[in-house]
């Protein structure tokens, strides 16, 4: 950080930090760019621009694509974000026939396979991307997620830790790491992941994971507090309510019982699996 001076760095707003980090990365100074973003993220832990810049920092360089393919790759990304995974798989396969080995397209294809509950098909694709671009954090996150979905949690933990060494504010990697650690009965380590997520992005999912992990550790009061916060954010989601019944003692007239009964009978309730 001597590159810009510690005092100056403490006053730069996130947008300026992102611009400087991109400038450093274009000049090939990836490590300095990463340090710059991580230091800024400590001051602005919930700033999504800083997190996104870290995730994209080591995006693989792609040679010129044949005419018109750049727009199709952008459309592929839109399909993935919208959950149109079958269409994404079809388009990505077509693009790879025209531009074989494109690491961005391969990463999106593998991610679509994972989202389609076909993680085994995603694994060899992620491995190819990682061999091409070993510092591409998103590929490591996807690889770890696919490993976890095939119940290879020890390998998943290694892959997700590698992702976080490159992009330490990646909420998806933190969440999936916590989930795999919990599967390995490493609940204290999992708890640290979920607590870190809440520092970055307080959400229903983070509070739910925190509450259920605390429950498994026998910390009932803290678990109840976390689950109540999850319910406050998503009152029509049933799973947090069910978890809450495991830590509370009820009387016959407890209002939460009536709330759960009404929720279970509601046709528009969200019933997570």
XYZ file of N, CA and C in Angstrom:
819
model
N 0.804 -1.211 0.000
C 0.000 0.000 0.000
C 0.842 1.268 0.000
N 2.176 1.113 0.076
C 3.050 2.264 -0.033
C 2.928 2.912 -1.409
N 2.366 2.145 -2.359
C 2.223 2.633 -3.714
C 1.428 3.932 -3.778
N 0.438 4.085 -2.925
C -0.380 5.293 -2.932
C -0.273 6.066 -1.621
N 0.301 5.466 -0.588
C 0.375 6.116 0.702
C -0.794 5.741 1.568
N -0.509 5.318 2.806
C -1.567 4.831 3.696
C -2.597 5.914 3.985
N -2.136 7.162 4.179
C -3.079 8.233 4.513
C -4.052 8.489 3.365
N -3.540 8.497 2.132
C -4.413 8.713 0.975
C -5.420 7.579 0.854
N -4.938 6.353 1.054
C -5.815 5.195 0.918
C -6.982 5.236 1.895
N -6.752 5.774 3.076
C -7.807 5.819 4.086
C -8.912 6.794 3.716
N -8.671 7.657 2.737
C -9.676 8.661 2.382
C -10.353 8.368 1.041
N -9.840 7.413 0.285
C -10.431 7.147 -1.030
C -11.791 6.475 -0.890
N -12.800 6.957 -1.616
C -14.104 6.276 -1.630
C -14.020 5.008 -2.467
N -14.983 4.094 -2.287
C -14.920 2.809 -3.002
C -14.797 2.933 -4.517
N -15.538 3.863 -5.138
C -15.481 3.973 -6.600
C -14.072 4.301 -7.082
N -13.385 5.186 -6.355
C -12.027 5.550 -6.731
C -11.079 4.375 -6.536
N -11.309 3.613 -5.483
C -10.461 2.435 -5.236
C -10.592 1.444 -6.383
N -11.820 1.222 -6.828
C -12.050 0.275 -7.922
C -11.332 0.747 -9.184
N -11.400 2.046 -9.482
C -10.731 2.585 -10.672
C -9.227 2.371 -10.574
N -8.650 2.650 -9.406
C -7.202 2.487 -9.255
C -6.797 1.020 -9.328
N -7.613 0.178 -8.738
C -7.304 -1.252 -8.777
C -7.327 -1.765 -10.214
N -8.304 -1.338 -10.994
C -8.369 -1.762 -12.399
C -7.146 -1.270 -13.165
N -6.707 -0.043 -12.870
C -5.527 0.507 -13.534
C -4.287 -0.322 -13.212
N -4.146 -0.698 -11.946
C -3.018 -1.541 -11.547
C -3.069 -2.887 -12.248
N -4.267 -3.487 -12.293
C -4.412 -4.805 -12.907
C -4.066 -4.759 -14.394
N -4.466 -3.684 -15.080
C -4.158 -3.565 -16.510
C -2.658 -3.483 -16.748
N -1.935 -2.939 -15.757
C -0.480 -2.858 -15.878
C 0.209 -4.126 -15.382
N -0.591 -5.138 -15.045
C -0.026 -6.419 -14.641
C 0.290 -6.553 -13.169
N -0.118 -5.568 -12.370
C 0.194 -5.612 -10.936
C -1.025 -6.130 -10.172
N -1.333 -7.412 -10.370
C -2.528 -8.003 -9.784
C -2.484 -8.015 -8.254
N -1.335 -8.318 -7.687
C -1.234 -8.416 -6.225
C -1.515 -7.072 -5.562
N -0.965 -5.997 -6.118
C -1.212 -4.670 -5.547
C -2.682 -4.286 -5.695
N -3.282 -4.641 -6.839
C -4.698 -4.349 -7.051
C -5.559 -5.088 -6.033
N -5.228 -6.358 -5.796
C -5.998 -7.150 -4.826
C -5.853 -6.567 -3.422
N -4.627 -6.211 -3.035
C -4.414 -5.629 -1.697
C -5.196 -4.335 -1.536
N -5.218 -3.542 -2.593
C -5.938 -2.268 -2.569
C -7.424 -2.502 -2.293
N -8.011 -3.447 -3.003
C -9.441 -3.737 -2.852
C -9.746 -4.337 -1.482
N -8.900 -5.226 -0.999
C -9.139 -5.855 0.304
C -9.050 -4.827 1.423
N -8.052 -3.934 1.355
C -7.933 -2.887 2.379
C -9.167 -1.989 2.388
N -9.648 -1.628 1.192
C -10.839 -0.774 1.110
C -12.063 -1.513 1.638
N -12.143 -2.806 1.362
C -13.298 -3.593 1.806
C -13.362 -3.693 3.322
N -12.232 -3.587 3.999
C -12.242 -3.583 5.464
C -12.932 -2.320 5.987
N -12.823 -1.219 5.216
C -13.479 0.030 5.618
C -14.935 0.078 5.181
N -15.233 -0.606 4.075
C -16.596 -0.604 3.525
C -17.033 -2.057 3.305
N -17.260 -2.817 4.383
C -17.461 -4.267 4.240
C -18.699 -4.661 3.453
N -19.697 -3.794 3.344
C -20.916 -4.166 2.610
C -20.986 -3.532 1.226
N -19.861 -2.990 0.749
C -19.867 -2.363 -0.572
C -19.744 -3.433 -1.648
N -20.799 -3.588 -2.443
C -20.839 -4.659 -3.434
C -19.903 -4.396 -4.611
N -19.620 -3.132 -4.912
C -18.715 -2.835 -6.018
C -17.311 -3.343 -5.726
N -16.874 -3.192 -4.480
C -15.547 -3.681 -4.105
C -15.492 -5.197 -4.192
N -16.564 -5.857 -3.733
C -16.590 -7.314 -3.787
C -16.589 -7.803 -5.236
N -17.388 -7.153 -6.072
C -17.450 -7.566 -7.476
C -16.107 -7.347 -8.161
N -15.443 -6.244 -7.844
C -14.139 -5.964 -8.448
C -13.118 -7.036 -8.059
N -13.198 -7.499 -6.828
C -12.295 -8.570 -6.400
C -12.572 -9.861 -7.151
N -13.854 -10.175 -7.307
C -14.228 -11.401 -8.012
C -13.741 -11.360 -9.460
N -13.842 -10.182 -10.101
C -13.506 -10.057 -11.517
C -12.029 -9.792 -11.763
N -11.271 -9.596 -10.703
C -9.884 -9.149 -10.845
C -9.068 -10.097 -11.712
N -9.230 -11.381 -11.502
C -8.418 -12.361 -12.221
C -9.208 -13.041 -13.335
N -10.173 -12.333 -13.887
C -10.911 -12.868 -15.026
C -9.933 -13.222 -16.145
N -10.021 -14.438 -16.679
C -9.064 -14.838 -17.719
C -9.128 -13.930 -18.941
N -7.962 -13.692 -19.514
C -7.902 -12.918 -20.752
C -8.317 -13.817 -21.910
N -9.239 -13.341 -22.713
C -9.764 -14.108 -23.839
C -9.342 -13.421 -25.131
N -8.799 -14.229 -26.056
C -8.412 -13.677 -27.351
C -9.622 -13.233 -28.148
N -9.378 -12.590 -29.283
C -10.507 -12.103 -30.103
C -11.464 -13.236 -30.474
N -12.734 -13.008 -30.201
C -13.755 -13.986 -30.593
C -14.223 -13.681 -32.013
N -14.676 -14.724 -32.731
C -15.245 -14.468 -34.070
C -16.385 -13.454 -33.996
N -16.642 -12.791 -35.102
C -17.623 -11.705 -35.144
C -18.964 -12.046 -34.526
N -19.433 -11.154 -33.647
C -20.749 -11.300 -33.043
C -20.803 -12.170 -31.805
N -19.714 -12.896 -31.488
C -19.784 -13.817 -30.351
C -19.750 -13.105 -28.998
N -19.124 -11.928 -28.946
C -19.082 -11.208 -27.665
C -20.491 -10.925 -27.151
N -21.382 -10.516 -28.045
C -22.756 -10.226 -27.633
C -23.462 -11.499 -27.185
N -23.158 -12.615 -27.845
C -23.776 -13.881 -27.443
C -23.264 -14.345 -26.082
N -21.992 -14.065 -25.789
C -21.448 -14.410 -24.470
C -22.136 -13.575 -23.391
N -22.378 -12.297 -23.696
C -23.116 -11.452 -22.745
C -24.519 -12.013 -22.521
N -25.156 -12.452 -23.590
C -26.501 -13.041 -23.466
C -26.455 -14.321 -22.639
N -25.384 -15.093 -22.796
C -25.204 -16.306 -21.988
C -25.168 -15.966 -20.500
N -24.439 -14.917 -20.156
C -24.390 -14.488 -18.762
C -25.757 -14.086 -18.239
N -26.546 -13.415 -19.084
C -27.906 -13.018 -18.692
C -28.772 -14.251 -18.444
N -28.673 -15.241 -19.326
C -29.446 -16.473 -19.143
C -29.114 -17.139 -17.808
N -27.831 -17.182 -17.468
C -27.418 -17.798 -16.198
C -27.984 -17.031 -15.013
N -27.908 -15.702 -15.066
C -28.412 -14.890 -13.953
C -29.926 -15.022 -13.809
N -30.627 -15.237 -14.922
C -32.084 -15.356 -14.877
C -32.557 -16.770 -14.560
N -31.623 -17.687 -14.393
C -31.998 -19.060 -14.061
C -32.457 -19.887 -15.241
N -32.171 -19.417 -16.456
C -32.540 -20.165 -17.664
C -31.409 -21.145 -17.997
N -31.252 -22.147 -17.145
C -30.046 -22.973 -17.214
C -30.030 -23.900 -18.428
N -31.181 -24.435 -18.808
C -31.211 -25.313 -19.977
C -30.813 -24.536 -21.233
N -31.363 -23.344 -21.379
C -31.009 -22.506 -22.531
C -29.542 -22.101 -22.473
N -29.033 -21.853 -21.260
C -27.627 -21.470 -21.104
C -26.708 -22.611 -21.535
N -27.045 -23.826 -21.145
C -26.225 -24.984 -21.519
C -26.194 -25.142 -23.042
N -27.356 -24.985 -23.674
C -27.433 -25.118 -25.128
C -26.593 -24.049 -25.825
N -26.740 -22.792 -25.390
C -26.003 -21.696 -26.020
C -24.500 -21.837 -25.779
N -24.114 -22.168 -24.549
C -22.684 -22.305 -24.245
C -22.046 -23.399 -25.089
N -22.746 -24.499 -25.255
C -22.216 -25.602 -26.080
C -22.024 -25.148 -27.519
N -22.970 -24.361 -28.036
C -22.849 -23.838 -29.396
C -21.656 -22.878 -29.515
N -21.479 -22.030 -28.505
C -20.382 -21.057 -28.536
C -19.019 -21.752 -28.489
N -18.931 -22.832 -27.731
C -17.650 -23.536 -27.629
C -17.300 -24.263 -28.925
N -18.297 -24.584 -29.720
C -18.007 -25.154 -31.044
C -17.379 -24.097 -31.944
N -17.796 -22.844 -31.776
C -17.280 -21.751 -32.604
C -15.978 -21.179 -32.058
N -15.827 -21.232 -30.712
C -14.625 -20.657 -30.074
C -14.173 -21.608 -28.962
N -13.550 -22.729 -29.347
C -13.190 -23.756 -28.352
C -12.237 -23.218 -27.284
N -12.443 -23.716 -26.066
C -11.532 -23.377 -24.972
C -11.751 -22.028 -24.339
N -12.820 -21.320 -24.694
C -13.092 -19.995 -24.108
C -13.369 -20.176 -22.616
N -12.487 -19.673 -21.729
C -12.643 -19.961 -20.297
C -13.882 -19.339 -19.672
N -14.316 -18.190 -20.183
C -15.519 -17.556 -19.646
C -16.745 -18.388 -19.997
N -16.831 -18.810 -21.245
C -17.969 -19.634 -21.674
C -17.966 -20.966 -20.926
N -16.788 -21.562 -20.771
C -16.715 -22.840 -20.053
C -17.157 -22.685 -18.595
N -16.761 -21.582 -17.967
C -17.164 -21.348 -16.573
C -18.672 -21.200 -16.466
N -19.274 -20.449 -17.399
C -20.725 -20.279 -17.387
C -21.447 -21.594 -17.682
N -20.898 -22.393 -18.583
C -21.483 -23.699 -18.890
C -21.452 -24.596 -17.655
N -20.306 -24.654 -16.993
C -20.186 -25.496 -15.803
C -21.113 -25.014 -14.696
N -21.221 -23.698 -14.521
C -22.121 -23.152 -13.501
C -23.568 -23.518 -13.798
N -23.930 -23.511 -15.087
C -25.294 -23.897 -15.464
C -25.552 -25.374 -15.176
N -24.542 -26.211 -15.380
C -24.685 -27.624 -15.030
C -24.898 -27.795 -13.523
N -24.139 -27.057 -12.716
C -24.303 -27.140 -11.258
C -25.703 -26.703 -10.860
N -26.161 -25.592 -11.425
C -27.494 -25.080 -11.099
C -28.592 -26.025 -11.576
N -28.292 -26.862 -12.577
C -29.254 -27.842 -13.085
C -29.143 -29.179 -12.365
N -28.433 -29.190 -11.228
C -28.232 -30.419 -10.449
C -27.504 -31.487 -11.252
N -26.516 -31.037 -12.053
C -25.650 -31.958 -12.794
C -24.187 -31.643 -12.483
N -23.822 -31.678 -11.184
C -22.465 -31.256 -10.807
C -21.365 -32.136 -11.375
N -21.645 -33.421 -11.570
C -20.609 -34.316 -12.102
C -20.184 -33.887 -13.502
N -21.125 -33.333 -14.284
C -20.789 -32.862 -15.621
C -20.006 -31.553 -15.565
N -20.165 -30.807 -14.480
C -19.464 -29.531 -14.347
C -18.000 -29.708 -13.939
N -17.693 -30.740 -13.173
C -16.354 -30.882 -12.583
C -15.228 -30.862 -13.615
N -15.279 -31.694 -14.684
C -14.156 -31.664 -15.627
C -14.026 -30.336 -16.367
N -15.134 -29.618 -16.519
C -15.068 -28.309 -17.180
C -14.355 -27.312 -16.284
N -14.727 -27.281 -15.008
C -14.026 -26.386 -14.075
C -12.540 -26.726 -13.997
N -12.206 -28.004 -14.030
C -10.794 -28.396 -13.971
C -10.027 -27.853 -15.171
N -10.644 -27.891 -16.351
C -10.009 -27.331 -17.542
C -9.781 -25.824 -17.398
N -10.796 -25.119 -16.873
C -10.663 -23.669 -16.695
C -9.546 -23.360 -15.709
N -9.487 -24.105 -14.607
C -8.477 -23.845 -13.585
C -7.067 -24.103 -14.126
N -6.923 -25.097 -14.983
C -5.603 -25.330 -15.587
C -5.202 -24.154 -16.484
N -6.191 -23.577 -17.169
C -5.915 -22.414 -18.021
C -5.667 -21.149 -17.204
N -6.448 -20.979 -16.141
C -6.430 -19.722 -15.377
C -6.454 -20.050 -13.883
N -5.319 -20.430 -13.316
C -5.297 -20.899 -11.923
C -5.610 -19.836 -10.886
N -5.650 -18.561 -11.271
C -5.994 -17.509 -10.313
C -7.413 -16.971 -10.520
N -8.224 -17.684 -11.289
C -9.606 -17.253 -11.549
C -10.485 -17.733 -10.393
N -10.796 -16.815 -9.481
C -11.500 -17.184 -8.245
C -12.865 -17.801 -8.512
N -13.593 -17.279 -9.511
C -14.937 -17.797 -9.771
C -14.906 -19.262 -10.194
N -13.874 -19.655 -10.903
C -13.764 -21.061 -11.292
C -13.527 -21.938 -10.070
N -12.704 -21.473 -9.138
C -12.462 -22.238 -7.904
C -13.745 -22.339 -7.073
N -14.517 -21.252 -7.021
C -15.784 -21.293 -6.291
C -16.739 -22.309 -6.922
N -16.860 -22.260 -8.246
C -17.729 -23.211 -8.928
C -17.259 -24.638 -8.754
N -15.949 -24.852 -8.827
C -15.374 -26.185 -8.646
C -15.690 -26.708 -7.246
N -15.485 -25.859 -6.236
C -15.785 -26.272 -4.862
C -17.254 -26.573 -4.654
N -18.118 -25.772 -5.276
C -19.559 -25.991 -5.160
C -19.955 -27.323 -5.794
N -19.392 -27.609 -6.971
C -19.690 -28.874 -7.643
C -19.190 -30.064 -6.832
N -18.010 -29.929 -6.241
C -17.483 -30.996 -5.382
C -18.394 -31.232 -4.187
N -18.875 -30.152 -3.585
C -19.770 -30.293 -2.430
C -21.059 -31.004 -2.831
N -21.571 -30.673 -4.011
C -22.822 -31.287 -4.457
C -22.657 -32.764 -4.811
N -21.404 -33.208 -4.968
C -21.148 -34.636 -5.165
C -20.618 -35.278 -3.873
N -20.838 -34.563 -2.749
C -20.480 -35.063 -1.405
C -18.985 -35.300 -1.229
N -18.179 -34.530 -1.937
C -16.716 -34.608 -1.765
C -16.283 -33.368 -0.988
N -16.664 -33.359 0.295
C -16.565 -32.125 1.064
C -15.129 -31.759 1.436
N -14.277 -32.730 1.673
C -12.880 -32.391 1.967
C -12.246 -31.662 0.780
N -12.481 -32.182 -0.433
C -11.953 -31.525 -1.628
C -12.631 -30.174 -1.845
N -13.924 -30.107 -1.539
C -14.647 -28.838 -1.686
C -14.045 -27.766 -0.787
N -13.720 -28.130 0.437
C -13.128 -27.169 1.372
C -11.807 -26.634 0.824
N -10.993 -27.506 0.259
C -9.710 -27.050 -0.301
C -9.936 -26.091 -1.469
N -10.876 -26.432 -2.343
C -11.142 -25.576 -3.504
C -11.709 -24.222 -3.079
N -12.627 -24.225 -2.133
C -13.258 -22.973 -1.707
C -12.282 -22.106 -0.924
N -11.398 -22.718 -0.162
C -10.350 -21.938 0.506
C -9.421 -21.293 -0.516
N -9.144 -22.016 -1.603
C -8.320 -21.435 -2.665
C -9.032 -20.234 -3.285
N -10.332 -20.366 -3.512
C -11.101 -19.237 -4.043
C -11.010 -18.033 -3.113
N -11.178 -18.277 -1.824
C -11.177 -17.172 -0.855
C -9.789 -16.570 -0.663
N -8.752 -17.339 -0.943
C -7.408 -16.753 -0.890
C -7.221 -15.730 -2.007
N -7.963 -15.901 -3.096
C -7.903 -14.978 -4.226
C -8.936 -13.868 -4.120
N -10.112 -14.205 -3.578
C -11.222 -13.253 -3.493
C -11.900 -13.415 -2.127
N -11.312 -12.849 -1.071
C -11.752 -13.166 0.294
C -13.124 -12.634 0.685
N -13.757 -11.846 -0.170
C -15.071 -11.304 0.165
C -16.180 -11.960 -0.638
N -15.903 -13.099 -1.246
C -16.886 -13.795 -2.082
C -17.901 -14.497 -1.185
N -19.103 -13.936 -1.110
C -20.142 -14.462 -0.221
C -20.533 -15.885 -0.606
N -20.615 -16.165 -1.902
C -20.984 -17.515 -2.346
C -19.955 -18.541 -1.872
N -18.676 -18.204 -2.018
C -17.627 -19.127 -1.579
C -17.672 -19.319 -0.063
N -17.885 -18.243 0.678
C -17.985 -18.340 2.138
C -19.163 -19.209 2.552
N -20.301 -19.018 1.894
C -21.485 -19.798 2.247
C -21.273 -21.288 1.963
N -20.722 -21.593 0.787
C -20.537 -22.988 0.426
C -19.441 -23.639 1.257
N -18.432 -22.853 1.638
C -17.409 -23.372 2.538
C -18.021 -23.709 3.890
N -18.835 -22.799 4.418
C -19.497 -23.062 5.700
C -20.368 -24.297 5.651
N -21.081 -24.477 4.535
C -21.948 -25.643 4.396
C -21.142 -26.937 4.379
N -20.028 -26.949 3.639
C -19.197 -28.156 3.592
C -18.546 -28.438 4.942
N -18.095 -27.391 5.627
C -17.501 -27.584 6.947
C -18.524 -28.172 7.921
N -19.768 -27.731 7.805
C -20.814 -28.273 8.669
C -21.055 -29.748 8.356
N -21.006 -30.110 7.081
C -21.154 -31.511 6.702
C -20.025 -32.368 7.276
N -18.869 -31.751 7.488
C -17.715 -32.456 8.049
C -17.667 -32.344 9.578
N -18.780 -31.848 10.173
C -18.894 -31.677 11.627
C -17.869 -30.692 12.191
N -17.441 -29.757 11.371
C -16.545 -28.692 11.826
C -17.389 -27.427 12.044
N -18.224 -27.503 13.067
C -19.264 -26.481 13.231
C -18.707 -25.122 13.641
N -17.666 -25.089 14.445
C -17.099 -23.800 14.846
C -16.518 -23.076 13.636
N -15.823 -23.831 12.778
C -15.265 -23.228 11.564
C -16.381 -22.759 10.634
N -17.449 -23.561 10.527
C -18.597 -23.161 9.705
C -19.227 -21.880 10.247
N -19.332 -21.811 11.555
C -19.921 -20.632 12.192
C -19.156 -19.367 11.813
N -17.829 -19.459 11.771
C -17.015 -18.299 11.398
C -17.342 -17.830 9.989
N -17.592 -18.781 9.077
C -17.953 -18.412 7.704
C -19.267 -17.639 7.674
N -20.275 -18.150 8.385
C -21.589 -17.509 8.345
C -21.568 -16.157 9.057
N -20.777 -16.035 10.126
C -20.648 -14.739 10.793
C -19.982 -13.728 9.869
N -18.987 -14.192 9.100
C -18.310 -13.291 8.165
C -19.272 -12.826 7.076
N -20.140 -13.715 6.603
C -21.116 -13.331 5.583
C -22.025 -12.223 6.105
N -22.472 -12.348 7.354
C -23.379 -11.348 7.920
C -22.698 -9.983 8.003
N -21.384 -9.969 8.243
C -20.653 -8.700 8.222
C -20.689 -8.066 6.832
N -20.700 -8.917 5.809
C -20.644 -8.425 4.435
C -22.025 -8.173 3.841
N -22.983 -9.051 4.179
C -24.274 -9.006 3.495
C -25.318 -9.694 4.369
N -25.869 -8.949 5.300
C -26.857 -9.529 6.210
C -28.092 -9.939 5.404
N -28.460 -11.227 5.490
C -29.558 -11.728 4.668
C -30.265 -12.871 5.380
N -31.435 -13.221 4.839
C -32.186 -14.358 5.379
C -31.342 -15.621 5.381
N -30.712 -15.921 4.251
C -29.939 -17.160 4.132
C -28.800 -17.203 5.138
N -28.104 -16.076 5.306
C -26.991 -16.040 6.248
C -27.481 -16.238 7.684
N -28.579 -15.575 8.049
C -29.122 -15.726 9.407
C -29.635 -17.147 9.643
N -30.250 -17.738 8.614
C -30.742 -19.110 8.738
C -29.582 -20.077 8.959
N -28.531 -19.955 8.146
C -27.373 -20.826 8.315
C -26.700 -20.616 9.667
N -26.629 -19.359 10.094
C -26.055 -19.078 11.405
C -26.892 -19.724 12.501
N -28.213 -19.558 12.407
C -29.100 -20.106 13.439
C -29.045 -21.616 13.522
N -29.026 -22.295 12.374
C -29.006 -23.759 12.391
C -27.655 -24.283 12.875
N -26.574 -23.578 12.559
C -25.253 -24.002 13.038
C -25.141 -23.813 14.548
N -25.652 -22.691 15.045
C -25.666 -22.481 16.494
C -26.505 -23.546 17.196
N -27.602 -23.941 16.557
C -28.442 -24.994 17.112
C -27.662 -26.300 17.227
N -26.893 -26.634 16.187
C -26.094 -27.857 16.216
C -24.989 -27.797 17.271
N -24.563 -26.587 17.617
C -23.552 -26.416 18.658
C -24.170 -26.361 20.060
N -25.496 -26.437 20.137
C -26.162 -26.412 21.431
C -26.306 -25.027 22.029
N -26.158 -23.987 21.226
C -26.250 -22.602 21.722
C -27.655 -22.081 21.390
N -28.621 -22.549 22.193
C -30.036 -22.386 21.859
C -30.469 -20.919 21.829
N -30.056 -20.120 22.812
C -30.520 -18.729 22.861
C -30.008 -17.941 21.653
N -28.727 -18.124 21.313
C -28.174 -17.435 20.151
C -28.833 -17.934 18.865
N -29.103 -19.243 18.811
C -29.782 -19.809 17.649
C -31.160 -19.184 17.480
N -31.912 -19.078 18.566
C -33.252 -18.492 18.490
C -33.191 -17.050 18.007
N -32.212 -16.286 18.504
C -32.088 -14.886 18.094
C -31.810 -14.779 16.592
N -30.916 -15.629 16.088
C -30.589 -15.592 14.659
C -31.784 -16.014 13.813
N -32.497 -17.047 14.246
C -33.656 -17.518 13.481
C -34.781 -16.489 13.483
N -34.956 -15.790 14.596
C -35.985 -14.748 14.642
C -35.660 -13.622 13.656
N -34.385 -13.283 13.526
C -33.999 -12.265 12.552
C -34.247 -12.750 11.130
N -33.989 -14.041 10.877
C -34.270 -14.610 9.555
C -35.767 -14.538 9.259
N -36.586 -14.903 10.242
C -38.041 -14.879 10.067
C -38.537 -13.454 9.851
N -37.933 -12.496 10.550
C -38.347 -11.103 10.384
C -38.124 -10.629 8.949
N -37.083 -11.148 8.303
C -36.809 -10.740 6.924
C -37.685 -11.479 5.920
N -37.916 -12.778 6.170
C -38.719 -13.590 5.246
C -39.793 -14.335 6.041
N -40.837 -13.633 6.492
C -41.825 -14.273 7.367
C -42.634 -15.379 6.697
N -42.641 -15.426 5.355
C -43.425 -16.450 4.665
C -42.577 -17.645 4.234
N -41.315 -17.706 4.691
C -40.462 -18.860 4.430
C -40.593 -19.830 5.601
N -40.892 -21.081 5.301
C -41.295 -22.003 6.371
C -40.132 -22.620 7.143
N -38.976 -22.774 6.516
C -37.921 -23.572 7.145
C -37.414 -22.948 8.444
N -37.229 -21.631 8.457
C -36.761 -20.972 9.681
C -37.765 -21.158 10.808
N -39.058 -21.135 10.474
C -40.090 -21.384 11.491
C -39.937 -22.788 12.071
N -39.717 -23.771 11.191
C -39.565 -25.146 11.672
C -38.337 -25.284 12.564
N -37.249 -24.621 12.190
C -36.038 -24.671 13.013
C -36.272 -24.028 14.377
N -37.052 -22.953 14.372
C -37.325 -22.268 15.631
C -38.054 -23.173 16.622
N -38.881 -24.081 16.118
C -39.605 -24.984 17.028
C -38.655 -25.912 17.782
N -37.437 -26.081 17.268
C -36.472 -26.978 17.913
C -35.766 -26.319 19.092
N -35.832 -24.997 19.188
C -35.117 -24.303 20.263
C -36.053 -23.634 21.264
N -37.359 -23.594 20.938
C -38.317 -22.922 21.822
C -39.133 -23.919 22.622
N -39.555 -23.493 23.790
C -40.535 -24.241 24.577
C -41.865 -23.508 24.457
N -42.902 -24.251 24.104
C -44.187 -23.629 23.775
C -45.232 -23.886 24.863
N -46.093 -22.911 25.023
C -47.340 -23.111 25.762
C -48.450 -23.255 24.730
N -49.598 -23.741 25.154
C -50.684 -24.023 24.212
C -51.160 -22.782 23.468
N -51.040 -21.605 24.112
C -51.545 -20.382 23.478
C -50.426 -19.534 22.858
N -49.263 -20.141 22.642
C -48.142 -19.390 22.053
C -48.536 -18.896 20.655
N -48.396 -17.602 20.377
C -48.830 -17.067 19.072
C -48.030 -17.631 17.899
N -46.811 -18.097 18.154
C -46.015 -18.644 17.050
C -46.643 -19.917 16.484
N -47.338 -20.678 17.325
C -48.010 -21.885 16.844
C -49.104 -21.530 15.842
N -49.866 -20.502 16.171
C -50.914 -20.064 15.244
C -50.315 -19.503 13.955
N -49.188 -18.791 14.101
C -48.519 -18.238 12.923
C -48.049 -19.351 11.990
N -47.471 -20.408 12.576
C -46.997 -21.525 11.753
C -48.150 -22.267 11.096
N -49.244 -22.432 11.826
C -50.394 -23.126 11.245
C -50.945 -22.350 10.058
N -51.030 -21.023 10.214
C -51.528 -20.193 9.116
C -50.567 -20.248 7.925
N -49.270 -20.253 8.219
C -48.275 -20.301 7.152
C -48.330 -21.632 6.405
N -48.487 -22.711 7.139
C -48.562 -24.032 6.511
C -49.792 -24.173 5.621
N -50.839 -23.440 5.944
C -52.070 -23.504 5.154
C -52.110 -22.475 4.016
N -51.102 -21.597 3.996
C -51.098 -20.530 2.987
C -50.575 -21.070 1.657
N -51.315 -20.879 0.580
C -50.877 -21.422 -0.722
C -49.639 -20.716 -1.267
N -49.380 -19.462 -0.828
C -48.248 -18.729 -1.362
C -47.023 -18.764 -0.460
N -47.027 -19.616 0.574
C -45.852 -19.730 1.434
C -44.704 -20.372 0.660
N -43.472 -19.984 1.025
C -42.278 -20.539 0.383
C -41.778 -21.700 1.217
N -41.888 -22.903 0.664
C -41.481 -24.104 1.394
C -40.147 -24.591 0.859
N -39.070 -24.213 1.554
C -37.744 -24.621 1.121
C -37.547 -26.109 1.346
N -36.683 -26.682 0.501
C -36.352 -28.089 0.680
C -34.926 -28.217 1.165
